[in-house]
PDB file of C-alpha atoms in Angstrom:
ATOM      1  CA  MET A   1     138.091 104.276  69.777  1.00  0.00           C
ATOM      2  CA  GLU A   2     141.037 103.023  67.742  1.00  0.00           C
ATOM      3  CA  ARG A   3     142.568 104.636  64.699  1.00  0.00           C
ATOM      4  CA  ARG A   4     144.734 102.676  62.319  1.00  0.00           C
ATOM      5  CA  THR A   5     146.495 103.935  59.218  1.00  0.00           C
ATOM      6  CA  TYR A   6     148.259 101.684  56.771  1.00  0.00           C
ATOM      7  CA  ILE A   7     149.237 101.214  53.136  1.00  0.00           C
ATOM      8  CA  TRP A   8     147.464  98.449  51.245  1.00  0.00           C
ATOM      9  CA  GLU A   9     149.448  97.116  48.295  1.00  0.00           C
ATOM     10  CA  PHE A  10     147.617  95.463  45.389  1.00  0.00           C
ATOM     11  CA  THR A  11     149.208  92.788  43.230  1.00  0.00           C
ATOM     12  CA  GLY A  12     147.584  93.750  39.930  1.00  0.00           C
ATOM     13  CA  ASN A  13     145.705  90.448  39.839  1.00  0.00           C
ATOM     14  CA  GLU A  14     142.018  91.155  39.144  1.00  0.00           C
ATOM     15  CA  GLU A  15     140.993  88.379  41.548  1.00  0.00           C
ATOM     16  CA  GLU A  16     142.807  90.193  44.373  1.00  0.00           C
ATOM     17  CA  ALA A  17     141.408  93.641  43.644  1.00  0.00           C
ATOM     18  CA  TYR A  18     139.361  95.500  46.245  1.00  0.00           C
ATOM     19  CA  ALA A  19     135.634  94.899  45.828  1.00  0.00           C
ATOM     20  CA  VAL A  20     132.512  95.134  47.984  1.00  0.00           C
ATOM     21  CA  ILE A  21     130.223  92.109  47.614  1.00  0.00           C
ATOM     22  CA  ALA A  22     126.745  91.567  49.063  1.00  0.00           C
ATOM     23  CA  HIS A  23     126.776  87.825  49.607  1.00  0.00           C
ATOM     24  CA  ALA A  24     125.545  85.318  52.175  1.00  0.00           C
ATOM     25  CA  GLY A  25     127.411  82.100  52.979  1.00  0.00           C
ATOM     26  CA  ARG A  26     130.860  81.101  51.774  1.00  0.00           C
ATOM     27  CA  TYR A  27     131.848  83.094  48.721  1.00  0.00           C
ATOM     28  CA  GLY A  28     133.288  81.178  45.788  1.00  0.00           C
ATOM     29  CA  VAL A  29     131.774  77.803  46.657  1.00  0.00           C
ATOM     30  CA  PRO A  30     130.142  76.247  43.548  1.00  0.00           C
ATOM     31  CA  LYS A  31     126.339  76.145  43.489  1.00  0.00           C
ATOM     32  CA  GLN A  32     126.100  78.326  46.589  1.00  0.00           C
ATOM     33  CA  ARG A  33     125.376  81.679  44.956  1.00  0.00           C
ATOM     34  CA  HIS A  34     123.284  83.648  47.398  1.00  0.00           C
ATOM     35  CA  TYR A  35     123.645  87.305  46.605  1.00  0.00           C
ATOM     36  CA  LEU A  36     121.892  90.171  48.353  1.00  0.00           C
ATOM     37  CA  PRO A  37     120.642  93.320  46.585  1.00  0.00           C
ATOM     38  CA  MET A  38     122.520  96.554  47.184  1.00  0.00           C
ATOM     39  CA  LYS A  39     120.977  99.989  46.913  1.00  0.00           C
ATOM     40  CA  MET A  40     122.722 102.602  44.797  1.00  0.00           C
ATOM     41  CA  GLN A  41     122.207 106.338  44.463  1.00  0.00           C
ATOM     42  CA  VAL A  42     124.090 108.726  42.168  1.00  0.00           C
ATOM     43  CA  GLN A  43     124.690 111.959  44.043  1.00  0.00           C
ATOM     44  CA  LEU A  44     126.712 113.828  41.420  1.00  0.00           C
ATOM     45  CA  CYS A  45     127.684 113.222  37.818  1.00  0.00           C
ATOM     46  CA  GLU A  46     129.465 116.038  35.968  1.00  0.00           C
ATOM     47  CA  CYS A  47     131.554 116.384  32.839  1.00  0.00           C
ATOM     48  CA  ASP A  48     133.552 119.597  32.392  1.00  0.00           C
ATOM     49  CA  GLY A  49     131.344 121.330  34.935  1.00  0.00           C
ATOM     50  CA  ASP A  50     128.000 120.304  33.390  1.00  0.00           C
ATOM     51  CA  LYS A  51     125.638 117.747  34.903  1.00  0.00           C
ATOM     52  CA  ILE A  52     125.186 114.674  32.700  1.00  0.00           C
ATOM     53  CA  ASP A  53     123.213 111.443  32.776  1.00  0.00           C
ATOM     54  CA  PHE A  54     125.366 108.831  34.506  1.00  0.00           C
ATOM     55  CA  ALA A  55     124.214 106.206  31.983  1.00  0.00           C
ATOM     56  CA  GLY A  56     126.325 108.072  29.449  1.00  0.00           C
ATOM     57  CA  LEU A  57     129.425 106.813  31.298  1.00  0.00           C
ATOM     58  CA  ILE A  58     128.759 103.170  30.358  1.00  0.00           C
ATOM     59  CA  TYR A  59     131.915 101.875  28.707  1.00  0.00           C
ATOM     60  CA  SER A  60     131.239  99.627  25.731  1.00  0.00           C
ATOM     61  CA  SER A  61     133.493  97.765  23.326  1.00  0.00           C
ATOM     62  CA  ALA A  62     132.642  95.166  20.708  1.00  0.00           C
ATOM     63  CA  LYS A  63     135.310  92.815  22.056  1.00  0.00           C
ATOM     64  CA  GLU A  64     134.002  92.826  25.630  1.00  0.00           C
ATOM     65  CA  ASP A  65     130.286  93.076  24.817  1.00  0.00           C
ATOM     66  CA  GLU A  66     130.371  89.905  22.750  1.00  0.00           C
ATOM     67  CA  TYR A  67     130.765  87.812  25.928  1.00  0.00           C
ATOM     68  CA  LEU A  68     127.883  89.416  27.832  1.00  0.00           C
ATOM     69  CA  ASN A  69     124.535  87.724  28.398  1.00  0.00           C
ATOM     70  CA  ALA A  70     122.326  88.832  25.467  1.00  0.00           C
ATOM     71  CA  GLU A  71     119.405  89.904  27.667  1.00  0.00           C
ATOM     72  CA  PHE A  72     121.756  91.857  29.925  1.00  0.00           C
ATOM     73  CA  LEU A  73     123.410  93.616  26.998  1.00  0.00           C
ATOM     74  CA  GLN A  74     120.070  94.568  25.413  1.00  0.00           C
ATOM     75  CA  ASN A  75     118.744  96.088  28.644  1.00  0.00           C
ATOM     76  CA  ARG A  76     121.954  97.396  30.163  1.00  0.00           C
ATOM     77  CA  THR A  77     120.812 100.980  30.592  1.00  0.00           C
ATOM     78  CA  GLU A  78     117.526  99.954  32.228  1.00  0.00           C
ATOM     79  CA  ILE A  79     119.409  97.571  34.531  1.00  0.00           C
ATOM     80  CA  LEU A  80     121.743 100.375  35.564  1.00  0.00           C
ATOM     81  CA  ARG A  81     118.743 102.560  36.414  1.00  0.00           C
ATOM     82  CA  GLY A  82     117.199  99.788  38.542  1.00  0.00           C
ATOM     83  CA  GLU A  83     114.302  99.252  36.126  1.00  0.00           C
ATOM     84  CA  ARG A  84     114.935  95.507  35.704  1.00  0.00           C
ATOM     85  CA  PRO A  85     114.399  93.957  39.166  1.00  0.00           C
ATOM     86  CA  GLU A  86     115.457  90.508  37.952  1.00  0.00           C
ATOM     87  CA  TRP A  87     119.000  91.899  37.798  1.00  0.00           C
ATOM     88  CA  ILE A  88     120.220  92.920  41.252  1.00  0.00           C
ATOM     89  CA  LEU A  89     123.342  94.945  42.039  1.00  0.00           C
ATOM     90  CA  VAL A  90     125.550  92.673  44.147  1.00  0.00           C
ATOM     91  CA  GLU A  91     129.096  94.019  43.835  1.00  0.00           C
ATOM     92  CA  PHE A  92     131.137  97.108  43.037  1.00  0.00           C
ATOM     93  CA  GLU A  93     134.850  97.652  42.485  1.00  0.00           C
ATOM     94  CA  PRO A  94     136.491 101.101  42.426  1.00  0.00           C
ATOM     95  CA  VAL A  95     139.342 101.612  39.964  1.00  0.00           C
ATOM     96  CA  MET A  96     141.435 104.650  39.077  1.00  0.00           C
ATOM     97  CA  THR A  97     139.307 105.603  36.081  1.00  0.00           C
ATOM     98  CA  GLY A  98     135.798 104.732  37.268  1.00  0.00           C
ATOM     99  CA  ILE A  99     133.863 101.913  38.863  1.00  0.00           C
ATOM    100  CA  TYR A 100     132.698  98.395  38.017  1.00  0.00           C
ATOM    101  CA  LEU A 101     129.099  97.528  38.915  1.00  0.00           C
ATOM    102  CA  ARG A 102     128.234  93.818  38.896  1.00  0.00           C
ATOM    103  CA  TYR A 103     124.709  92.456  38.630  1.00  0.00           C
ATOM    104  CA  TYR A 104     123.299  89.005  39.281  1.00  0.00           C
ATOM    105  CA  ASN A 105     120.284  87.298  37.710  1.00  0.00           C
ATOM    106  CA  ARG A 106     119.006  84.310  39.676  1.00  0.00           C
ATOM    107  CA  GLY A 107     116.992  82.971  36.746  1.00  0.00           C
ATOM    108  CA  PHE A 108     120.034  82.759  34.480  1.00  0.00           C
ATOM    109  CA  ASP A 109     122.391  82.145  37.439  1.00  0.00           C
ATOM    110  CA  VAL A 110     124.806  84.571  35.845  1.00  0.00           C
ATOM    111  CA  LYS A 111     126.707  87.658  36.966  1.00  0.00           C
ATOM    112  CA  GLU A 112     127.535  90.432  34.487  1.00  0.00           C
ATOM    113  CA  GLU A 113     129.175  93.822  34.851  1.00  0.00           C
ATOM    114  CA  ILE A 114     128.759  97.422  33.793  1.00  0.00           C
ATOM    115  CA  TYR A 115     131.801  99.667  33.801  1.00  0.00           C
ATOM    116  CA  LEU A 116     131.302 103.398  34.282  1.00  0.00           C
ATOM    117  CA  HIS A 117     134.288 105.189  32.736  1.00  0.00           C
ATOM    118  CA  VAL A 118     134.302 108.542  34.466  1.00  0.00           C
ATOM    119  CA  SER A 119     136.778 110.558  32.414  1.00  0.00           C
ATOM    120  CA  CYS A 120     136.628 109.313  28.820  1.00  0.00           C
ATOM    121  CA  LEU A 121     133.959 111.859  27.757  1.00  0.00           C
ATOM    122  CA  ALA A 122     135.626 114.840  29.388  1.00  0.00           C
ATOM    123  CA  LYS A 123     137.932 117.447  27.899  1.00  0.00           C
ATOM    124  CA  GLU A 124     139.252 118.625  31.275  1.00  0.00           C
ATOM    125  CA  SER A 125     137.683 116.731  34.174  1.00  0.00           C
ATOM    126  CA  ALA A 126     134.699 114.681  35.299  1.00  0.00           C
ATOM    127  CA  LYS A 127     133.151 113.756  38.628  1.00  0.00           C
ATOM    128  CA  LEU A 128     131.038 110.847  39.825  1.00  0.00           C
ATOM    129  CA  HIS A 129     129.815 110.622  43.415  1.00  0.00           C
ATOM    130  CA  MET A 130     127.762 107.594  44.472  1.00  0.00           C
ATOM    131  CA  ARG A 131     126.232 106.134  47.613  1.00  0.00           C
ATOM    132  CA  PHE A 132     125.742 102.431  48.277  1.00  0.00           C
ATOM    133  CA  GLU A 133     123.830 100.579  50.985  1.00  0.00           C
ATOM    134  CA  VAL A 134     125.054  97.020  51.469  1.00  0.00           C
ATOM    135  CA  PRO A 135     122.879  94.605  53.472  1.00  0.00           C
ATOM    136  CA  HIS A 136     123.899  91.866  55.911  1.00  0.00           C
ATOM    137  CA  THR A 137     122.169  88.590  56.742  1.00  0.00           C
ATOM    138  CA  ASN A 138     123.007  88.597  60.468  1.00  0.00           C
ATOM    139  CA  GLY A 139     120.658  91.433  61.407  1.00  0.00           C
ATOM    140  CA  LYS A 140     123.309  94.170  61.421  1.00  0.00           C
ATOM    141  CA  PRO A 141     122.315  97.512  59.865  1.00  0.00           C
ATOM    142  CA  ASP A 142     123.384  98.107  56.276  1.00  0.00           C
ATOM    143  CA  THR A 143     126.927  99.309  55.707  1.00  0.00           C
ATOM    144  CA  HIS A 144     126.953 102.608  53.824  1.00  0.00           C
ATOM    145  CA  TYR A 145     129.623 103.481  51.274  1.00  0.00           C
ATOM    146  CA  LEU A 146     130.411 106.822  49.667  1.00  0.00           C
ATOM    147  CA  PHE A 147     132.367 106.611  46.410  1.00  0.00           C
ATOM    148  CA  VAL A 148     134.044 109.704  44.960  1.00  0.00           C
ATOM    149  CA  ALA A 149     135.796 109.774  41.587  1.00  0.00           C
ATOM    150  CA  GLU A 150     137.273 112.986  40.212  1.00  0.00           C
ATOM    151  CA  CYS A 151     139.158 112.198  37.012  1.00  0.00           C
ATOM    152  CA  HIS A 152     141.148 113.835  34.225  1.00  0.00           C
ATOM    153  CA  PRO A 153     141.414 112.279  30.749  1.00  0.00           C
ATOM    154  CA  ASP A 154     144.997 113.424  30.220  1.00  0.00           C
ATOM    155  CA  ARG A 155     146.288 113.206  33.817  1.00  0.00           C
ATOM    156  CA  THR A 156     145.126 109.824  35.054  1.00  0.00           C
ATOM    157  CA  ALA A 157     147.940 109.706  37.605  1.00  0.00           C
ATOM    158  CA  ASP A 158     146.285 112.696  39.329  1.00  0.00           C
ATOM    159  CA  ASN A 159     142.825 111.105  39.555  1.00  0.00           C
ATOM    160  CA  PHE A 160     141.185 111.278  42.982  1.00  0.00           C
ATOM    161  CA  ILE A 161     139.445 108.018  43.913  1.00  0.00           C
ATOM    162  CA  LEU A 162     138.048 107.745  47.429  1.00  0.00           C
ATOM    163  CA  LEU A 163     135.795 105.231  49.156  1.00  0.00           C
ATOM    164  CA  GLU A 164     134.424 105.776  52.656  1.00  0.00           C
ATOM    165  CA  SER A 165     132.518 103.094  54.545  1.00  0.00           C
ATOM    166  CA  PHE A 166     130.310 103.512  57.590  1.00  0.00           C
ATOM    167  CA  SER A 167     129.149 100.458  59.526  1.00  0.00           C
ATOM    168  CA  GLN A 168     127.755  99.957  63.023  1.00  0.00           C
ATOM    169  CA  ASP A 169     131.095 100.375  64.807  1.00  0.00           C
ATOM    170  CA  THR A 170     133.665 101.060  62.101  1.00  0.00           C
ATOM    171  CA  GLN A 171     134.484 103.907  59.749  1.00  0.00           C
ATOM    172  CA  LYS A 172     137.042 103.456  56.981  1.00  0.00           C
ATOM    173  CA  CYS A 173     138.523 105.846  54.429  1.00  0.00           C
ATOM    174  CA  ILE A 174     140.355 104.329  51.441  1.00  0.00           C
ATOM    175  CA  SER A 175     142.239 106.546  49.000  1.00  0.00           C
ATOM    176  CA  PHE A 176     143.264 104.599  45.878  1.00  0.00           C
ATOM    177  CA  CYS A 177     146.506 105.449  44.097  1.00  0.00           C
ATOM    178  CA  ILE A 178     148.594 104.679  41.030  1.00  0.00           C
ATOM    179  CA  ASP A 179     152.187 103.662  41.594  1.00  0.00           C
ATOM    180  CA  HIS A 180     154.100 106.502  39.950  1.00  0.00           C
ATOM    181  CA  ARG A 181     156.894 106.893  42.465  1.00  0.00           C
ATOM    182  CA  ASP A 182     159.426 106.713  39.619  1.00  0.00           C
ATOM    183  CA  ALA A 183     157.460 109.122  37.445  1.00  0.00           C
ATOM    184  CA  GLU A 184     160.366 111.572  37.084  1.00  0.00           C
ATOM    185  CA  ASP A 185     162.403 108.977  35.215  1.00  0.00           C
ATOM    186  CA  ASN A 186     159.518 107.002  33.715  1.00  0.00           C
ATOM    187  CA  PRO A 187     156.421 109.210  33.325  1.00  0.00           C
ATOM    188  CA  VAL A 188     153.136 107.348  33.682  1.00  0.00           C
ATOM    189  CA  ILE A 189     151.108 107.946  30.510  1.00  0.00           C
ATOM    190  CA  PHE A 190     147.647 106.520  29.891  1.00  0.00           C
ATOM    191  CA  ASP A 191     145.235 106.713  27.016  1.00  0.00           C
ATOM    192  CA  ARG A 192     141.882 108.330  27.864  1.00  0.00           C
ATOM    193  CA  TYR A 193     140.104 105.021  27.209  1.00  0.00           C
ATOM    194  CA  ASP A 194     142.385 102.918  29.416  1.00  0.00           C
ATOM    195  CA  ILE A 195     140.845 101.190  32.414  1.00  0.00           C
ATOM    196  CA  VAL A 196     143.435 101.616  35.153  1.00  0.00           C
ATOM    197  CA  ARG A 197     143.434  99.643  38.389  1.00  0.00           C
ATOM    198  CA  PRO A 198     145.042 100.988  41.566  1.00  0.00           C
ATOM    199  CA  ALA A 199     148.490  99.848  42.666  1.00  0.00           C
ATOM    200  CA  TRP A 200     147.999 100.688  46.326  1.00  0.00           C
ATOM    201  CA  ALA A 201     145.687 102.464  48.767  1.00  0.00           C
ATOM    202  CA  ASP A 202     146.140 104.694  51.776  1.00  0.00           C
ATOM    203  CA  VAL A 203     143.729 103.466  54.460  1.00  0.00           C
ATOM    204  CA  THR A 204     142.536 105.112  57.668  1.00  0.00           C
ATOM    205  CA  GLU A 205     140.268 103.034  59.876  1.00  0.00           C
ATOM    206  CA  TYR A 206     138.352 103.963  63.016  1.00  0.00           C
ATOM    207  CA  THR A 207     136.798 101.269  65.204  1.00  0.00           C
ATOM    208  CA  ASP A 208     134.434 101.382  68.197  1.00  0.00           C
ATOM    209  CA  ILE A 209     133.153 104.876  67.463  1.00  0.00           C
TER     210      ILE A 209
END
């Protein structure tokens, strides 16, 4: 068994953000979209200590919604619950304030996203724990991911965002962080509705276990 620990710096560019994608073939090649369906299970969703419906975390704004596929926008809640099989979950991206879920429709050949904003409804704190099963095309067993978000609307810099992955011979633990190393001189202040991406991550990886 090997254990590796390292710091993973992000550039702030959305195209270089950490994401998990269920895809076969070369990603990004035009006209070669071949996505695979992930499985998703919500294990815990709480706001100020009370259990809530995770669909209530859907973040919506008139500016962003105007660019969404009309059929996707109309049925967004049903898609999130897995009740629209023509839209398959193919990607997720953890951020410091929640998680992006991206869905693909083969008929429209379009990919759209739902953002779950974990803390914006809370007065003190909110929690969202999720499990994902991501398939492979080479016969390997699915890779399992556990996502944990524990967020505060007024202390975003203290949010706890963790992603653990378990594959056939590798286990990885990724703790996402905001860069507030100079916070004493320049306090990091966010609005409760801000969508905040991580600046870096603390990674521990085990192989051949």
